[in-house]
């Protein structure tokens, strides 16, 4: 992102907000790669939650197939999805 290259934090935040607000199943995996490339932790978390919520559909996309060529990104995604699942379990009432 040009915003990252030229230290334009506000522009970077706007780009991240736009990316997060316009997520689709088709673009989610690629968006996750971008969020990690630019160290946007909040956006990565948001996209990981979206992917977790739509996992079966996201797994059918070209972006999902491409993410497998990036083991560090794949590992980060799975760690976040596991954290999301753990958070949901701990906030659930006991049965």
PDB file of N, CA and C in Angstrom, residues 20 23-25 27-29 31-33 35 40-58 76-88:
ATOM      1  N   UNK A  20     -12.133  -4.111   5.072  1.00  0.00           N
ATOM      2  CA  UNK A  20     -12.935  -4.840   6.052  1.00  0.00           C
ATOM      3  C   UNK A  20     -14.425  -4.707   5.810  1.00  0.00           C
ATOM      4  N   UNK A  23     -15.734  -6.938   2.542  1.00  0.00           N
ATOM      5  CA  UNK A  23     -15.310  -8.334   2.432  1.00  0.00           C
ATOM      6  C   UNK A  23     -16.356  -9.160   1.716  1.00  0.00           C
ATOM      7  N   UNK A  24     -15.883 -10.057   0.897  1.00  0.00           N
ATOM      8  CA  UNK A  24     -16.750 -11.046   0.267  1.00  0.00           C
ATOM      9  C   UNK A  24     -16.070 -12.397   0.429  1.00  0.00           C
ATOM     10  N   UNK A  25     -16.839 -13.435   0.253  1.00  0.00           N
ATOM     11  CA  UNK A  25     -16.279 -14.783   0.318  1.00  0.00           C
ATOM     12  C   UNK A  25     -15.141 -14.909  -0.685  1.00  0.00           C
ATOM     13  N   UNK A  27     -13.109 -12.664  -1.897  1.00  0.00           N
ATOM     14  CA  UNK A  27     -11.912 -11.859  -1.632  1.00  0.00           C
ATOM     15  C   UNK A  27     -11.306 -12.053  -0.249  1.00  0.00           C
ATOM     16  N   UNK A  28     -11.948 -12.834   0.607  1.00  0.00           N
ATOM     17  CA  UNK A  28     -11.533 -12.919   2.011  1.00  0.00           C
ATOM     18  C   UNK A  28     -10.098 -13.420   2.194  1.00  0.00           C
ATOM     19  N   UNK A  29      -9.718 -14.485   1.524  1.00  0.00           N
ATOM     20  CA  UNK A  29      -8.367 -15.038   1.701  1.00  0.00           C
ATOM     21  C   UNK A  29      -7.307 -14.045   1.225  1.00  0.00           C
ATOM     22  N   UNK A  31      -7.639 -10.818   1.073  1.00  0.00           N
ATOM     23  CA  UNK A  31      -7.664  -9.704   2.020  1.00  0.00           C
ATOM     24  C   UNK A  31      -6.875 -10.058   3.279  1.00  0.00           C
ATOM     25  N   UNK A  32      -6.969 -11.318   3.713  1.00  0.00           N
ATOM     26  CA  UNK A  32      -6.210 -11.744   4.888  1.00  0.00           C
ATOM     27  C   UNK A  32      -4.706 -11.652   4.621  1.00  0.00           C
ATOM     28  N   UNK A  33      -4.290 -12.052   3.439  1.00  0.00           N
ATOM     29  CA  UNK A  33      -2.872 -11.949   3.072  1.00  0.00           C
ATOM     30  C   UNK A  33      -2.433 -10.484   3.132  1.00  0.00           C
ATOM     31  N   UNK A  35      -3.782  -7.984   4.817  1.00  0.00           N
ATOM     32  CA  UNK A  35      -3.797  -7.461   6.188  1.00  0.00           C
ATOM     33  C   UNK A  35      -2.545  -7.884   6.947  1.00  0.00           C
ATOM     34  N   UNK A  40      -1.692  -5.224   9.867  1.00  0.00           N
ATOM     35  CA  UNK A  40      -2.926  -4.656  10.408  1.00  0.00           C
ATOM     36  C   UNK A  40      -3.622  -5.735  11.241  1.00  0.00           C
ATOM     37  N   UNK A  41      -3.274  -5.788  12.509  1.00  0.00           N
ATOM     38  CA  UNK A  41      -3.754  -6.839  13.402  1.00  0.00           C
ATOM     39  C   UNK A  41      -5.267  -6.821  13.540  1.00  0.00           C
ATOM     40  N   UNK A  42      -5.830  -5.640  13.691  1.00  0.00           N
ATOM     41  CA  UNK A  42      -7.286  -5.531  13.847  1.00  0.00           C
ATOM     42  C   UNK A  42      -8.003  -6.048  12.600  1.00  0.00           C
ATOM     43  N   UNK A  43      -7.518  -5.679  11.440  1.00  0.00           N
ATOM     44  CA  UNK A  43      -8.122  -6.139  10.194  1.00  0.00           C
ATOM     45  C   UNK A  43      -7.933  -7.645  10.032  1.00  0.00           C
ATOM     46  N   UNK A  44      -6.760  -8.157  10.372  1.00  0.00           N
ATOM     47  CA  UNK A  44      -6.520  -9.608  10.295  1.00  0.00           C
ATOM     48  C   UNK A  44      -7.521 -10.363  11.156  1.00  0.00           C
ATOM     49  N   UNK A  45      -7.741  -9.874  12.361  1.00  0.00           N
ATOM     50  CA  UNK A  45      -8.691 -10.508  13.281  1.00  0.00           C
ATOM     51  C   UNK A  45     -10.098 -10.492  12.684  1.00  0.00           C
ATOM     52  N   UNK A  46     -10.499  -9.355  12.149  1.00  0.00           N
ATOM     53  CA  UNK A  46     -11.831  -9.213  11.557  1.00  0.00           C
ATOM     54  C   UNK A  46     -12.012 -10.149  10.358  1.00  0.00           C
ATOM     55  N   UNK A  47     -11.008 -10.224   9.508  1.00  0.00           N
ATOM     56  CA  UNK A  47     -11.089 -11.092   8.332  1.00  0.00           C
ATOM     57  C   UNK A  47     -11.075 -12.561   8.747  1.00  0.00           C
ATOM     58  N   UNK A  48     -10.268 -12.904   9.742  1.00  0.00           N
ATOM     59  CA  UNK A  48     -10.237 -14.291  10.228  1.00  0.00           C
ATOM     60  C   UNK A  48     -11.608 -14.697  10.759  1.00  0.00           C
ATOM     61  N   UNK A  49     -12.274 -13.790  11.454  1.00  0.00           N
ATOM     62  CA  UNK A  49     -13.628 -14.074  11.953  1.00  0.00           C
ATOM     63  C   UNK A  49     -14.585 -14.294  10.775  1.00  0.00           C
ATOM     64  N   UNK A  50     -14.477 -13.452   9.750  1.00  0.00           N
ATOM     65  CA  UNK A  50     -15.312 -13.606   8.554  1.00  0.00           C
ATOM     66  C   UNK A  50     -15.050 -14.961   7.903  1.00  0.00           C
ATOM     67  N   UNK A  51     -13.768 -15.305   7.762  1.00  0.00           N
ATOM     68  CA  UNK A  51     -13.421 -16.590   7.149  1.00  0.00           C
ATOM     69  C   UNK A  51     -13.970 -17.739   7.983  1.00  0.00           C
ATOM     70  N   UNK A  52     -13.838 -17.649   9.300  1.00  0.00           N
ATOM     71  CA  UNK A  52     -14.365 -18.704  10.177  1.00  0.00           C
ATOM     72  C   UNK A  52     -15.874 -18.849   9.999  1.00  0.00           C
ATOM     73  N   UNK A  53     -16.567 -17.732   9.859  1.00  0.00           N
ATOM     74  CA  UNK A  53     -18.029 -17.757   9.692  1.00  0.00           C
ATOM     75  C   UNK A  53     -18.461 -18.294   8.334  1.00  0.00           C
ATOM     76  N   UNK A  54     -17.589 -18.198   7.333  1.00  0.00           N
ATOM     77  CA  UNK A  54     -17.926 -18.601   5.962  1.00  0.00           C
ATOM     78  C   UNK A  54     -16.923 -19.615   5.413  1.00  0.00           C
ATOM     79  N   UNK A  55     -16.354 -20.426   6.284  1.00  0.00           N
ATOM     80  CA  UNK A  55     -15.214 -21.264   5.926  1.00  0.00           C
ATOM     81  C   UNK A  55     -15.457 -22.160   4.715  1.00  0.00           C
ATOM     82  N   UNK A  56     -16.572 -22.851   4.683  1.00  0.00           N
ATOM     83  CA  UNK A  56     -16.827 -23.784   3.576  1.00  0.00           C
ATOM     84  C   UNK A  56     -16.838 -23.040   2.242  1.00  0.00           C
ATOM     85  N   UNK A  57     -17.478 -21.895   2.191  1.00  0.00           N
ATOM     86  CA  UNK A  57     -17.532 -21.118   0.945  1.00  0.00           C
ATOM     87  C   UNK A  57     -16.166 -20.543   0.584  1.00  0.00           C
ATOM     88  N   UNK A  58     -15.439 -20.030   1.584  1.00  0.00           N
ATOM     89  CA  UNK A  58     -14.118 -19.451   1.325  1.00  0.00           C
ATOM     90  C   UNK A  58     -13.162 -20.519   0.800  1.00  0.00           C
ATOM     91  N   UNK A  76      -0.853 -18.355  10.635  1.00  0.00           N
ATOM     92  CA  UNK A  76      -1.454 -17.219  11.362  1.00  0.00           C
ATOM     93  C   UNK A  76      -2.970 -17.282  11.290  1.00  0.00           C
ATOM     94  N   UNK A  77      -3.512 -17.589  10.125  1.00  0.00           N
ATOM     95  CA  UNK A  77      -4.960 -17.681   9.966  1.00  0.00           C
ATOM     96  C   UNK A  77      -5.530 -18.761  10.876  1.00  0.00           C
ATOM     97  N   UNK A  78      -4.917 -19.932  10.882  1.00  0.00           N
ATOM     98  CA  UNK A  78      -5.420 -21.017  11.725  1.00  0.00           C
ATOM     99  C   UNK A  78      -5.307 -20.677  13.205  1.00  0.00           C
ATOM    100  N   UNK A  79      -4.245 -19.967  13.588  1.00  0.00           N
ATOM    101  CA  UNK A  79      -4.111 -19.557  14.986  1.00  0.00           C
ATOM    102  C   UNK A  79      -5.223 -18.590  15.376  1.00  0.00           C
ATOM    103  N   UNK A  80      -5.531 -17.651  14.502  1.00  0.00           N
ATOM    104  CA  UNK A  80      -6.603 -16.701  14.795  1.00  0.00           C
ATOM    105  C   UNK A  80      -7.958 -17.395  14.840  1.00  0.00           C
ATOM    106  N   UNK A  81      -8.212 -18.304  13.904  1.00  0.00           N
ATOM    107  CA  UNK A  81      -9.485 -19.031  13.901  1.00  0.00           C
ATOM    108  C   UNK A  81      -9.610 -19.859  15.177  1.00  0.00           C
ATOM    109  N   UNK A  82      -8.515 -20.475  15.616  1.00  0.00           N
ATOM    110  CA  UNK A  82      -8.544 -21.236  16.871  1.00  0.00           C
ATOM    111  C   UNK A  82      -8.838 -20.310  18.046  1.00  0.00           C
ATOM    112  N   UNK A  83      -8.230 -19.114  18.060  1.00  0.00           N
ATOM    113  CA  UNK A  83      -8.505 -18.145  19.122  1.00  0.00           C
ATOM    114  C   UNK A  83      -9.958 -17.704  19.103  1.00  0.00           C
ATOM    115  N   UNK A  84     -10.499 -17.511  17.910  1.00  0.00           N
ATOM    116  CA  UNK A  84     -11.904 -17.120  17.786  1.00  0.00           C
ATOM    117  C   UNK A  84     -12.791 -18.211  18.364  1.00  0.00           C
ATOM    118  N   UNK A  85     -12.519 -19.458  18.001  1.00  0.00           N
ATOM    119  CA  UNK A  85     -13.294 -20.577  18.534  1.00  0.00           C
ATOM    120  C   UNK A  85     -13.181 -20.667  20.038  1.00  0.00           C
ATOM    121  N   UNK A  86     -11.979 -20.451  20.566  1.00  0.00           N
ATOM    122  CA  UNK A  86     -11.763 -20.499  22.007  1.00  0.00           C
ATOM    123  C   UNK A  86     -12.533 -19.373  22.698  1.00  0.00           C
ATOM    124  N   UNK A  87     -12.515 -18.174  22.105  1.00  0.00           N
ATOM    125  CA  UNK A  87     -13.249 -17.038  22.668  1.00  0.00           C
ATOM    126  C   UNK A  87     -14.738 -17.325  22.717  1.00  0.00           C
ATOM    127  N   UNK A  88     -15.252 -17.928  21.663  1.00  0.00           N
ATOM    128  CA  UNK A  88     -16.678 -18.252  21.624  1.00  0.00           C
ATOM    129  C   UNK A  88     -17.027 -19.291  22.675  1.00  0.00           C
TER     130      UNK A  88
END
